[in-house]
XYZ file of C-alpha atoms in Angstrom:
699
model
C -0.016 0.002 0.015
C 1.340 3.358 -1.053
C 1.696 5.734 1.880
C 1.866 9.559 1.969
C 3.031 11.199 5.257
C 1.611 14.457 6.579
C 4.116 17.043 8.192
C 4.957 16.351 11.818
C 3.733 18.580 14.622
C 5.824 19.167 17.742
C 4.316 20.001 20.977
C 6.805 20.902 23.818
C 5.927 21.543 27.341
C 7.994 24.239 28.838
C 7.898 25.865 32.247
C 6.107 29.068 31.946
C 8.255 32.035 32.929
C 6.594 35.386 33.574
C 8.323 38.382 31.962
C 7.491 41.474 30.078
C 8.410 42.033 26.674
C 10.038 39.784 23.955
C 13.127 37.678 24.779
C 16.480 38.874 23.665
C 17.102 38.590 20.058
C 13.436 37.863 19.202
C 13.175 40.449 16.470
C 16.928 40.645 15.378
C 16.023 39.589 11.869
C 13.690 42.635 11.367
C 16.055 45.193 12.756
C 16.899 48.031 10.242
C 14.153 47.035 7.794
C 11.126 48.783 6.518
C 8.186 48.458 4.163
C 7.504 45.026 2.793
C 10.822 43.707 3.662
C 10.071 44.518 7.331
C 6.543 43.076 7.040
C 8.003 39.810 5.678
C 10.741 39.546 8.326
C 8.078 39.939 10.999
C 5.955 37.393 9.479
C 8.837 34.955 9.454
C 9.355 35.602 13.196
C 5.818 35.195 14.309
C 4.546 32.431 12.032
C 4.514 28.675 13.143
C 2.853 29.368 16.426
C 1.208 26.641 18.515
C -2.314 26.467 17.032
C -4.993 25.796 19.400
C -8.273 23.965 18.100
C -11.110 26.229 17.548
C -13.835 23.751 18.558
C -12.880 23.566 22.187
C -9.407 24.850 22.734
C -10.006 28.500 23.122
C -12.358 28.988 26.096
C -9.825 28.476 28.728
C -7.110 30.626 27.177
C -9.627 33.334 26.429
C -10.837 33.429 30.001
C -7.312 33.932 31.273
C -6.108 36.440 28.553
C -9.164 38.730 29.088
C -9.267 38.462 32.918
C -10.765 41.401 34.749
C -7.742 43.027 36.391
C -10.004 43.889 39.284
C -11.324 40.380 39.982
C -9.535 37.235 38.838
C -12.875 35.367 38.863
C -14.275 37.574 36.109
C -13.430 38.427 32.355
C -13.962 41.486 30.266
C -15.829 41.511 27.044
C -14.794 43.368 23.944
C -16.933 46.492 22.625
C -19.365 46.381 25.779
C -16.449 46.395 28.380
C -18.788 44.252 30.596
C -17.147 42.272 33.408
C -18.857 38.701 33.631
C -18.019 35.761 35.682
C -15.585 33.385 33.970
C -18.145 30.658 34.774
C -20.619 32.349 32.576
C -21.597 30.909 29.264
C -23.230 34.146 28.096
C -20.367 35.059 25.784
C -18.961 33.960 22.521
C -15.880 34.139 20.370
C -15.695 37.212 18.193
C -13.407 37.381 15.193
C -11.992 40.871 14.880
C -11.038 39.793 11.267
C -14.246 38.199 10.114
C -14.317 34.723 8.580
C -16.127 36.136 5.461
C -13.277 38.620 4.822
C -10.648 35.921 4.252
C -10.193 34.242 7.706
C -10.890 30.600 7.314
C -13.488 28.778 9.286
C -12.380 25.796 11.422
C -9.399 25.347 8.991
C -6.237 27.259 9.189
C -4.347 28.746 12.250
C -6.083 32.136 11.586
C -9.439 30.961 12.803
C -8.258 30.330 16.306
C -5.465 32.862 16.593
C -5.698 34.501 20.145
C -4.584 37.950 18.924
C -7.938 38.467 17.094
C -10.437 35.869 18.624
C -11.883 37.747 21.684
C -14.747 37.350 24.025
C -17.819 39.390 23.171
C -21.453 39.608 24.248
C -23.383 37.385 21.767
C -25.904 40.053 20.856
C -23.119 42.606 20.316
C -21.152 40.211 18.336
C -24.274 39.648 15.925
C -24.683 43.313 15.768
C -21.125 43.835 14.550
C -21.373 40.997 12.044
C -18.811 41.493 9.261
C -18.560 45.240 9.518
C -15.004 46.621 9.132
C -13.555 49.144 11.513
C -13.814 52.975 10.714
C -15.175 56.107 12.152
C -18.982 56.087 12.021
C -20.190 58.463 9.198
C -23.678 59.969 8.551
C -22.932 59.679 4.906
C -22.721 55.919 5.247
C -26.381 55.213 5.750
C -26.527 57.059 9.068
C -24.970 56.589 12.448
C -26.466 54.003 14.944
C -25.529 55.272 18.280
C -25.154 53.248 20.419
C -24.230 50.301 18.041
C -26.123 48.021 20.514
C -27.733 48.498 23.894
C -25.149 46.326 25.413
C -22.281 48.311 23.710
C -23.124 51.837 24.718
C -19.681 53.265 23.779
C -19.606 51.899 20.239
C -21.263 53.128 17.100
C -21.966 51.874 13.554
C -23.141 52.844 10.215
C -23.989 50.775 7.135
C -20.589 49.340 6.531
C -18.321 49.818 9.507
C -18.088 49.624 13.299
C -16.475 52.091 15.584
C -15.513 50.605 18.965
C -14.982 52.505 22.250
C -11.994 54.760 22.302
C -10.204 52.680 24.966
C -10.203 49.676 22.714
C -9.338 51.309 19.281
C -5.685 51.007 19.358
C -5.886 47.466 20.660
C -8.092 46.460 17.697
C -5.900 48.349 15.247
C -2.787 46.374 16.398
C -4.667 43.071 16.291
C -5.433 43.731 12.660
C -1.904 44.777 11.855
C -0.764 41.627 13.417
C -3.199 39.478 11.251
C -2.273 41.305 8.065
C 1.475 40.519 8.873
C 1.045 36.926 10.201
C -1.144 35.613 7.273
C 0.025 35.996 3.754
C -1.684 33.106 2.214
C 1.395 30.726 1.910
C 0.038 28.235 4.468
C -2.839 25.745 4.014
C -6.293 27.198 4.351
C -5.214 30.702 4.765
C -5.533 33.873 2.723
C -3.322 36.744 2.174
C -4.995 39.191 4.416
C -4.366 42.759 3.701
C -5.418 46.137 5.047
C -6.768 48.732 2.690
C -7.830 52.371 2.987
C -11.035 51.857 1.036
C -13.972 49.663 1.257
C -12.523 46.199 1.672
C -13.289 43.320 -0.575
C -12.191 39.737 -0.449
C -9.605 39.003 2.060
C -9.230 42.519 3.162
C -9.915 44.609 6.126
C -10.149 48.400 6.802
C -10.016 51.308 7.049
C -6.278 51.290 7.152
C -6.055 55.105 7.494
C -8.384 54.943 10.443
C -6.538 52.089 12.064
C -3.318 53.935 11.840
C -4.868 57.022 13.329
C -6.358 54.790 16.329
C -3.082 53.062 16.851
C -1.319 56.415 17.293
C -3.971 57.833 19.571
C -4.341 54.802 21.654
C -0.928 53.322 22.358
C -0.344 49.889 24.160
C -1.305 50.063 27.839
C -0.492 47.628 30.689
C -3.418 45.388 29.888
C -2.470 44.827 26.365
C 1.155 44.297 27.093
C 0.038 41.665 29.750
C -2.077 39.799 26.937
C 0.700 39.798 24.669
C 3.057 38.279 27.266
C 0.454 35.688 28.197
C -0.311 34.542 24.704
C 3.400 34.290 24.077
C 4.438 32.366 27.247
C 1.312 30.008 27.852
C -0.478 29.500 24.549
C 0.604 30.393 21.135
C 4.266 31.183 21.904
C 4.312 34.143 19.341
C 3.890 37.722 19.947
C 2.267 40.798 18.357
C 5.222 42.780 17.096
C 3.168 46.080 16.952
C 2.572 45.943 20.690
C 6.241 45.455 21.271
C 7.279 48.039 18.694
C 4.484 50.523 17.872
C 6.869 52.459 15.511
C 6.803 49.399 13.046
C 3.256 50.383 11.904
C 4.508 53.438 10.318
C 7.577 51.775 9.061
C 5.436 49.323 7.008
C 2.219 51.301 6.175
C 3.417 54.802 6.570
C 0.810 57.364 7.284
C -2.000 55.671 5.437
C -3.352 55.363 1.936
C -5.226 58.716 1.534
C -7.990 56.713 0.229
C -6.279 55.415 -2.900
C -7.064 51.935 -4.126
C -4.552 49.096 -3.415
C -3.394 46.827 -6.102
C -2.315 43.194 -5.388
C -1.109 40.255 -7.458
C -2.058 36.643 -6.576
C -1.416 33.376 -8.489
C -4.157 32.072 -10.782
C -3.547 28.936 -12.743
C -0.246 27.093 -11.870
C 1.773 25.423 -13.320
C 1.891 26.597 -16.906
C 3.073 23.552 -18.899
C 5.032 23.577 -22.285
C 3.873 20.177 -23.627
C 0.871 19.488 -23.860
C 0.211 23.155 -23.620
C -1.329 24.441 -20.397
C -1.492 28.268 -19.926
C -0.873 29.686 -16.560
C -2.066 32.986 -15.007
C -1.858 35.746 -12.549
C -4.749 37.580 -11.029
C -4.232 41.233 -10.266
C -6.897 42.991 -8.155
C -7.546 46.667 -7.766
C -9.632 47.581 -4.668
C -11.933 49.412 -4.991
C -12.174 49.354 -8.868
C -11.813 52.834 -10.604
C -15.024 54.939 -11.132
C -13.736 58.236 -12.496
C -11.425 57.049 -15.251
C -8.960 54.204 -15.858
C -6.168 53.410 -13.644
C -2.874 51.911 -15.067
C -1.120 49.541 -12.603
C 2.612 48.905 -13.191
C 4.291 45.494 -12.527
C 7.682 43.813 -12.794
C 8.428 40.263 -13.634
C 11.339 38.066 -12.326
C 12.004 34.525 -11.185
C 14.104 31.487 -12.121
C 12.305 31.420 -15.530
C 13.846 33.788 -17.972
C 11.700 36.268 -20.203
C 12.395 33.695 -23.092
C 10.524 30.994 -21.356
C 7.085 32.592 -21.327
C 4.892 35.345 -22.766
C 2.633 37.726 -20.834
C -0.657 38.870 -22.229
C -4.201 39.821 -21.154
C -6.807 42.530 -21.453
C -5.166 45.828 -21.170
C -1.831 44.279 -20.374
C 1.432 45.413 -22.116
C 4.780 43.688 -21.222
C 8.321 44.241 -22.320
C 10.062 40.867 -21.821
C 13.524 42.439 -22.274
C 12.898 45.022 -19.542
C 10.996 42.604 -17.411
C 8.243 45.127 -16.827
C 4.622 45.937 -17.930
C 1.358 47.591 -17.030
C -2.258 46.873 -16.837
C -5.189 49.227 -17.603
C -8.029 48.963 -15.283
C -11.154 50.521 -17.000
C -14.039 52.022 -14.796
C -15.710 49.364 -12.677
C -12.920 46.564 -13.343
C -11.736 45.023 -10.148
C -9.618 42.180 -11.507
C -7.661 41.508 -14.566
C -6.175 38.028 -15.497
C -2.679 38.139 -16.664
C -2.040 35.135 -18.885
C 1.284 33.268 -18.789
C 1.928 31.249 -22.037
C 5.105 28.921 -21.687
C 7.242 28.889 -24.733
C 7.921 25.221 -25.956
C 11.687 25.469 -26.568
C 12.488 21.739 -26.727
C 15.088 22.230 -23.922
C 14.885 19.724 -21.047
C 14.680 22.081 -18.035
C 13.552 21.733 -14.282
C 10.544 23.502 -13.166
C 10.983 27.228 -13.095
C 9.119 30.024 -11.582
C 7.768 33.277 -12.913
C 7.114 36.067 -10.482
C 4.820 39.158 -11.021
C 5.187 42.023 -8.466
C 3.058 45.198 -8.324
C 5.292 48.177 -9.001
C 4.779 51.820 -7.780
C 2.599 54.018 -9.911
C 0.113 56.838 -9.971
C -3.446 56.571 -8.463
C -2.882 53.392 -6.507
C -0.832 51.764 -3.718
C 1.058 48.378 -4.227
C 0.382 45.816 -1.441
C 1.286 42.292 -0.845
C 4.334 40.377 -2.176
C 5.064 38.904 -5.609
C 2.858 36.223 -6.933
C 4.307 32.963 -8.498
C 3.440 30.814 -11.276
C 5.344 27.618 -11.957
C 6.479 26.632 -15.449
C 7.011 22.855 -16.249
C 8.202 21.145 -19.411
C 5.450 18.494 -19.326
C 2.731 16.714 -17.345
C 3.993 13.754 -15.342
C 2.852 10.403 -16.457
C -0.309 9.197 -14.698
C 0.145 6.046 -12.492
C -2.008 3.065 -13.381
C -3.300 0.081 -11.623
C -5.167 -3.288 -12.287
C -8.801 -3.170 -11.592
C -9.407 -6.896 -12.371
C -7.234 -9.639 -14.117
C -7.613 -13.181 -15.156
C -4.918 -15.736 -15.908
C -6.930 -18.881 -16.092
C -4.158 -20.909 -14.553
C -6.243 -21.992 -11.657
C -9.357 -23.775 -12.828
C -12.515 -23.790 -10.823
C -13.164 -27.460 -11.267
C -10.820 -30.573 -11.474
C -12.435 -31.791 -14.653
C -14.195 -30.345 -17.641
C -15.742 -27.869 -17.705
C -13.074 -26.243 -15.823
C -14.259 -22.634 -16.105
C -17.911 -22.251 -15.248
C -19.712 -18.878 -15.781
C -19.321 -16.587 -13.805
C -15.513 -16.734 -13.617
C -14.190 -14.543 -10.748
C -11.085 -12.466 -11.357
C -7.690 -13.935 -10.100
C -6.790 -10.467 -8.998
C -8.743 -7.340 -8.246
C -12.549 -7.508 -8.296
C -14.663 -8.710 -11.426
C -16.074 -11.527 -13.136
C -16.474 -12.944 -16.627
C -19.992 -13.937 -17.949
C -20.417 -16.139 -20.843
C -23.360 -16.544 -23.066
C -24.127 -19.102 -26.058
C -21.057 -21.206 -25.048
C -22.310 -24.316 -23.206
C -19.254 -24.797 -21.025
C -19.621 -28.605 -21.351
C -15.777 -28.978 -22.209
C -14.054 -31.652 -24.293
C -12.628 -31.392 -27.666
C -15.131 -30.187 -30.314
C -17.721 -29.071 -27.697
C -19.523 -25.748 -28.082
C -18.048 -24.337 -24.801
C -15.007 -23.494 -22.778
C -12.466 -26.296 -22.985
C -9.555 -26.764 -20.503
C -7.702 -28.839 -23.158
C -6.486 -25.580 -24.804
C -3.296 -24.239 -23.365
C -2.590 -20.628 -22.951
C 0.441 -18.377 -22.685
C 0.978 -20.121 -19.387
C -1.243 -22.824 -18.049
C -4.759 -22.956 -19.474
C -6.582 -20.337 -21.427
C -10.369 -19.358 -21.766
C -11.190 -21.277 -24.898
C -14.401 -20.406 -26.752
C -15.243 -23.155 -29.306
C -17.617 -23.916 -32.046
C -19.691 -22.457 -34.898
C -22.710 -22.495 -32.605
C -21.070 -19.826 -30.489
C -21.426 -17.221 -33.165
C -23.004 -14.128 -31.718
C -22.041 -15.230 -28.283
C -20.821 -12.841 -25.551
C -17.908 -12.588 -23.157
C -18.883 -10.089 -20.651
C -16.286 -8.548 -18.314
C -18.260 -7.150 -15.347
C -16.600 -4.966 -12.734
C -16.817 -1.642 -10.863
C -14.769 1.432 -11.974
C -15.414 3.295 -8.672
C -12.124 4.974 -7.975
C -10.830 4.493 -11.534
C -10.748 6.524 -14.832
C -9.030 6.326 -18.141
C -9.663 2.534 -18.590
C -8.264 0.072 -20.976
C -8.443 -3.772 -21.368
C -5.582 -6.050 -22.693
C -5.342 -9.696 -23.367
C -3.447 -12.380 -25.263
C -5.356 -14.162 -28.021
C -4.921 -16.830 -30.790
C -7.382 -18.743 -32.897
C -7.764 -21.210 -35.812
C -8.556 -20.765 -39.375
C -12.076 -21.912 -38.793
C -12.532 -20.007 -35.609
C -13.972 -16.530 -34.981
C -13.094 -13.955 -37.418
C -14.757 -10.929 -35.859
C -14.527 -9.575 -32.329
C -16.637 -6.550 -31.472
C -16.495 -4.641 -28.515
C -19.196 -2.575 -26.620
C -19.675 -1.071 -23.217
C -22.467 -0.272 -20.737
C -22.832 1.397 -17.307
C -26.513 0.447 -16.806
C -26.258 -3.136 -17.937
C -28.916 -2.582 -20.579
C -27.788 -0.061 -23.226
C -24.595 -1.083 -24.913
C -22.440 1.277 -26.931
C -20.354 -0.306 -29.721
C -16.707 0.792 -30.220
C -16.518 1.429 -33.870
C -13.830 0.109 -36.159
C -12.203 -2.377 -33.595
C -11.809 -6.056 -34.273
C -9.621 -8.111 -31.903
C -10.539 -11.680 -33.085
C -7.675 -13.746 -34.289
C -7.048 -16.682 -36.567
C -3.434 -16.863 -35.824
C -2.020 -20.147 -34.560
C 0.336 -18.515 -32.107
C -0.207 -15.919 -29.272
C 1.147 -12.595 -30.424
C 4.142 -11.136 -28.641
C 2.102 -8.080 -27.572
C -1.392 -8.130 -26.054
C -4.555 -6.926 -27.874
C -5.722 -3.718 -26.490
C -9.152 -2.126 -26.198
C -8.527 1.661 -25.491
C -11.235 3.151 -23.435
C -9.306 6.068 -22.040
C -11.593 8.561 -23.966
C -14.833 7.072 -22.884
C -15.589 9.533 -20.035
C -18.661 7.759 -19.008
C -16.608 4.824 -17.646
C -14.722 7.169 -15.288
C -15.621 6.283 -11.723
C -18.709 4.242 -12.914
C -20.195 2.004 -10.212
C -20.910 -0.666 -12.683
C -19.266 -1.448 -15.944
C -19.657 -4.262 -18.460
C -17.360 -4.609 -21.390
C -18.931 -7.020 -23.944
C -16.929 -8.997 -26.446
C -19.105 -10.418 -29.307
C -17.549 -13.034 -31.346
C -18.816 -14.213 -35.016
C -17.477 -15.920 -37.972
C -16.596 -19.397 -36.674
C -17.297 -22.129 -39.467
C -16.535 -25.239 -37.528
C -17.481 -27.019 -34.369
C -13.840 -27.168 -33.425
C -12.913 -23.739 -34.639
C -11.914 -21.619 -31.651
C -10.360 -18.426 -30.239
C -8.522 -18.324 -26.920
C -8.259 -15.463 -24.250
C -5.410 -15.474 -21.856
C -3.995 -12.950 -19.313
C -6.830 -10.593 -19.375
C -6.194 -7.223 -17.509
C -8.588 -4.433 -17.085
C -6.382 -1.313 -16.253
C -7.155 2.231 -14.993
C -5.757 5.272 -13.429
C -6.649 5.583 -9.570
C -9.143 8.150 -8.739
C -12.228 8.558 -6.604
C -15.473 10.420 -7.094
C -14.329 13.254 -4.878
C -10.981 13.141 -6.429
C -12.339 13.564 -10.068
C -14.548 16.352 -8.901
C -11.761 18.233 -7.024
C -9.252 17.963 -9.873
C -11.583 18.295 -12.809
C -9.909 21.530 -14.029
C -6.577 19.705 -14.517
C -5.637 17.454 -17.417
C -5.706 13.720 -16.586
C -2.060 13.205 -15.976
C -1.647 16.386 -13.905
C -4.389 14.930 -11.712
C -2.502 11.767 -10.926
C -2.175 10.855 -7.376
C 1.546 11.217 -7.352
C 1.630 14.385 -9.355
C 2.394 17.757 -7.765
C 1.205 20.346 -10.439
C 1.343 23.247 -7.974
C 4.867 22.456 -7.076
C 4.467 22.852 -3.350
C 6.165 19.566 -2.426
C 2.724 17.912 -1.515
C 1.469 15.231 -3.986
C -2.163 15.466 -5.321
C -3.007 12.721 -2.860
C -1.732 14.621 0.181
C -3.650 17.706 -0.996
C -6.820 15.667 -1.245
C -6.393 13.576 1.887
C -6.032 16.782 3.956
C -8.438 18.896 1.838
C -5.840 21.454 0.903
C -5.958 23.653 -2.375
C -4.706 21.450 -5.309
C -4.050 24.666 -7.397
C -1.817 26.794 -5.267
C 1.296 26.091 -3.280
C 0.388 25.245 0.330
C 3.658 24.611 2.053
C 2.205 22.181 4.528
C -0.793 20.357 5.928
C -3.411 21.946 8.178
C -2.369 19.903 11.206
C -2.918 21.927 14.340
C -1.336 21.080 17.727
C -2.979 22.444 20.834
C -3.833 21.686 24.396
C -6.962 21.212 26.390
C -7.968 20.843 29.984
C -9.605 17.406 30.631
C -10.064 15.150 33.712
C -7.653 12.290 34.191
C -9.432 9.052 35.113
C -6.138 7.671 36.327
C -5.659 10.375 38.822
C -9.113 10.798 40.322
C -10.322 12.890 37.411
C -7.927 15.710 38.152
C -7.993 18.307 35.564
C -4.855 18.339 33.558
C -3.576 19.829 30.391
C -3.489 17.374 27.514
C -2.040 17.655 24.125
C -4.365 17.615 21.041
C -4.028 17.065 17.280
C -6.612 18.409 14.919
C -6.515 17.921 11.105
C -8.990 17.699 8.273
C -9.746 14.246 6.755
C -11.934 13.031 4.022
C -15.341 11.395 4.641
C -16.225 10.404 1.053
C -17.321 6.898 0.025
C -13.764 5.980 -0.577
C -11.656 8.054 1.955
C -8.081 7.394 2.604
C -6.989 5.371 5.700
C -5.815 7.693 8.486
C -3.483 6.579 11.112
C -2.936 9.022 14.136
C 0.161 8.245 16.125
C 2.429 9.620 18.808
C 5.997 9.313 19.979
C 8.248 10.493 22.787
C 11.454 10.672 20.586
C 10.703 10.174 16.837
C 11.616 6.484 17.151
C 8.741 4.238 18.203
C 5.380 5.399 16.992
C 2.109 4.231 18.634
C -1.570 4.519 17.600
C -2.593 5.504 21.018
C -4.378 8.832 20.577
C -8.019 9.063 21.654
C -10.589 10.707 19.276
C -12.126 13.660 21.038
C -14.457 15.229 18.445
C -15.308 15.932 14.888
C -16.865 18.991 13.161
C -18.150 19.389 9.615
C -15.236 20.195 7.182
C -14.664 23.013 5.132
C -15.871 21.305 2.030
C -18.381 18.582 1.176
C -16.821 15.120 2.150
C -14.487 16.366 4.871
C -14.515 16.882 8.608
C -12.179 18.307 11.194
C -11.125 15.570 13.616
C -9.529 16.288 16.987
C -7.507 13.620 18.868
C -6.156 13.775 22.439
C -2.664 12.576 23.226
C -1.907 9.405 25.388
C -0.557 11.321 28.444
C -1.233 14.681 30.045
C 1.442 17.538 29.894
C 0.987 18.396 33.547
C 0.648 16.732 36.847
C 1.038 12.967 37.631
C 1.750 10.777 34.692
C 2.876 13.714 32.526
C 4.855 12.991 29.435
C 6.919 15.650 27.564
C 8.006 16.208 24.935
C 5.326 14.693 22.647
C 5.598 14.295 18.946
C 2.538 13.314 16.727
C 1.894 12.594 13.160
C -0.969 11.670 10.869
C -0.452 9.114 8.046
C -2.861 8.905 5.032
C -2.860 5.747 2.900
C -4.330 5.528 -0.435
C -7.703 3.900 -0.642
C-alpha cells in the first residue's frame, strides 16, 4: 500500500516564565528594515505558532487572557466592556477579522488565533457582524448610536463599526498583526491585507483610520500583559506592533489617503509547455476605478527567463527584455487576469518560476508580495493499476468444464460472464475447453460455430478509476471466430459499440504483444459504479474452430468520485495521485487527503497542535493539560485510511491517541477531527515532549 505522510507537529511543554516584553534577539532579523521587507521579516518571526483547536481549545485561554484585572474570577468583553464571571456561558468568540473577509472557518491557524479571537456579548457580536472598522459616518447610511444597547460606547453605520476609544488601538494592532502573520502561503489561509477603502475579498479596513487609532491609543499595561500571556502560555508568538508600535509607520506609513490598492495573486499554476497548459496571475485593484481608468505597473522576475514565457491579457502590455509591464483597469474593473503562456523550446529544464510584483505608480498603492506561477516542461505520467485480471491458470473444477460462468477475477474484483457457450468442455464441444493451453497454463477457450454471436462479458466496478483500458493475449484457428466486436454499458442494458475495432484472431500463435481495447477517452466509464465490457464473437465455421483468451487485464488510473470532482480543471495526468502540479512539495494525494488547495502552493498540511484541560481518570479525574492534534480528513465513500500516532522521541510510534471530537469540514466530504494525546502534559503521569503525526494511505 502506497503511503503518504503529513507533516509532523511538535508540542513541547515548557515551564512558564513570567516576563514583560520579547526575549532577547526575538526580533533581530527585522532590525533596520522597513516596508514590505520588514513585514516579511516579522511574518517569519511570528509564524508557526502553537495552534489551538477552535472547537474547544479557546475557552480556557480566552478566560485567562481577558481576565478582569479587578477580579480574577471575572473576564472583560470586547466592545461592551462588561465584566462577567468566567463561569458564565453568556459570551461567544468574536473574530476581529471576520471569516467572510478571508479568515478561514475551522481550517487554518487564523481561525483560532488568540490575537484576534476575543470574548464578546453574543448580541453585540451579532450586531457587529462582518462590518469593518472605521469612524462612523452619517454619509454611510446614518450613524447608529449606540451600536447596540449592550455596547453603549460603540457606534456603527451601514458598512463599519467604531469601538470604544479605549479599545481602538488594541483592535488596530490586532489587525496589523493579522495582516502580517497571514500572507496566504499556508494551507487554508488567505493573504490578509489592510486597505484604505471599502475592503473586498480577504481585506479589512479602514487602514487610514486604524493607523490613527493606533497612534492615539498606544499599548497599555493590559494589552502588554495579554501579549506576554499569549506568548508564554499559549501560542508562543507575539504581536510585534505591541512590542514595537513604531513598526506600523515603517510598514504602512501614514495611510493610503483613500487610494485603491493593487495586489497580485497566483491564478492557474503550473503552466506547462507540452501539452500546452496556460498559467495566469490575477491582479486585483480595490476598489475598482470609477472616475477613469487606472494603470497599474508591474515587474516580472524569477528563475524562468523572459524567453521561457509570454505575458498577455486585456489591457496588459509587457516588455520581456525590460521585465516590466502595465495593466489598464477601466472603470468598474476590479480584477484582470494576466496570462502566462510557456514557450515550448524543446530544452529539457527543471521546473522554473515566474514572479509578478506590483510596482509603484500613480493613483494606487502596491500591497502584498510577488505572486508566483510555476512553469513545467510536461505533465507527469499518470500511474495506473489493475482493476481486475484473469490468468486462467487456476481452474474452478478438477475436470471439464474447468471454467464455469461466472468466472471470478484472479486479482482485483470482477467476473467474466459467458453466453451461448455451453461450457460442457471436451474437444469439439460448443463451450470452454480446458484442453486448450494458454500463454501459461490454461486459457479461456471459446469453441464452435454454434457460439457465433455469443458474448464474453467482463463485469466490474470502476469506482475510484478513470482512463480505462483492457488488454489480453489471443490466438485462434482458421475456422475460428474472425470478428470480435467490443461494446460497453454502465447500466447493464444499453450497450455502446466501439466502432472500427476487431480483436478476433485466426493466428496459430499468441502474439508477442497483447491486444488492447483503449477506453481512455470514454468519459462515461470514469468512476462508474458498474461497468460491463462485452466481446461479441462471430465468423466461426467449424465446431472445433476456436479463439482463446488469456492474461486478461482491465487497467485504469486511480481516482475517486471526490478526486475527480476536485481535480476536474486539471488534465488527466496532472491530476494523478503522485503528481504535484502546484509544485509545493505535496502530492495531489496529500492535497486531497487533507483537503488542501490543489491549485496553489500550500507549504504544509493543516495539522494543528494544541492543548485542552480534561479530567484524568487515572488520577481521580484531576483536571490536567492534554496535548491535542486536529486535522482535516476526507469522509467520502472512498476516503483514505488515516493513522494518528504519537512518539516520545521520533523513534517508536504508537496509535494511542484518543478521538475527542469531529466537526463538519470546510468542504463537502470532509471533517475536522481532533485527537487527544496518550498522556497529560502536567501533573501526575505527565509525558513531555510529545511528537505526533498523521499518516494517510491511498484507498
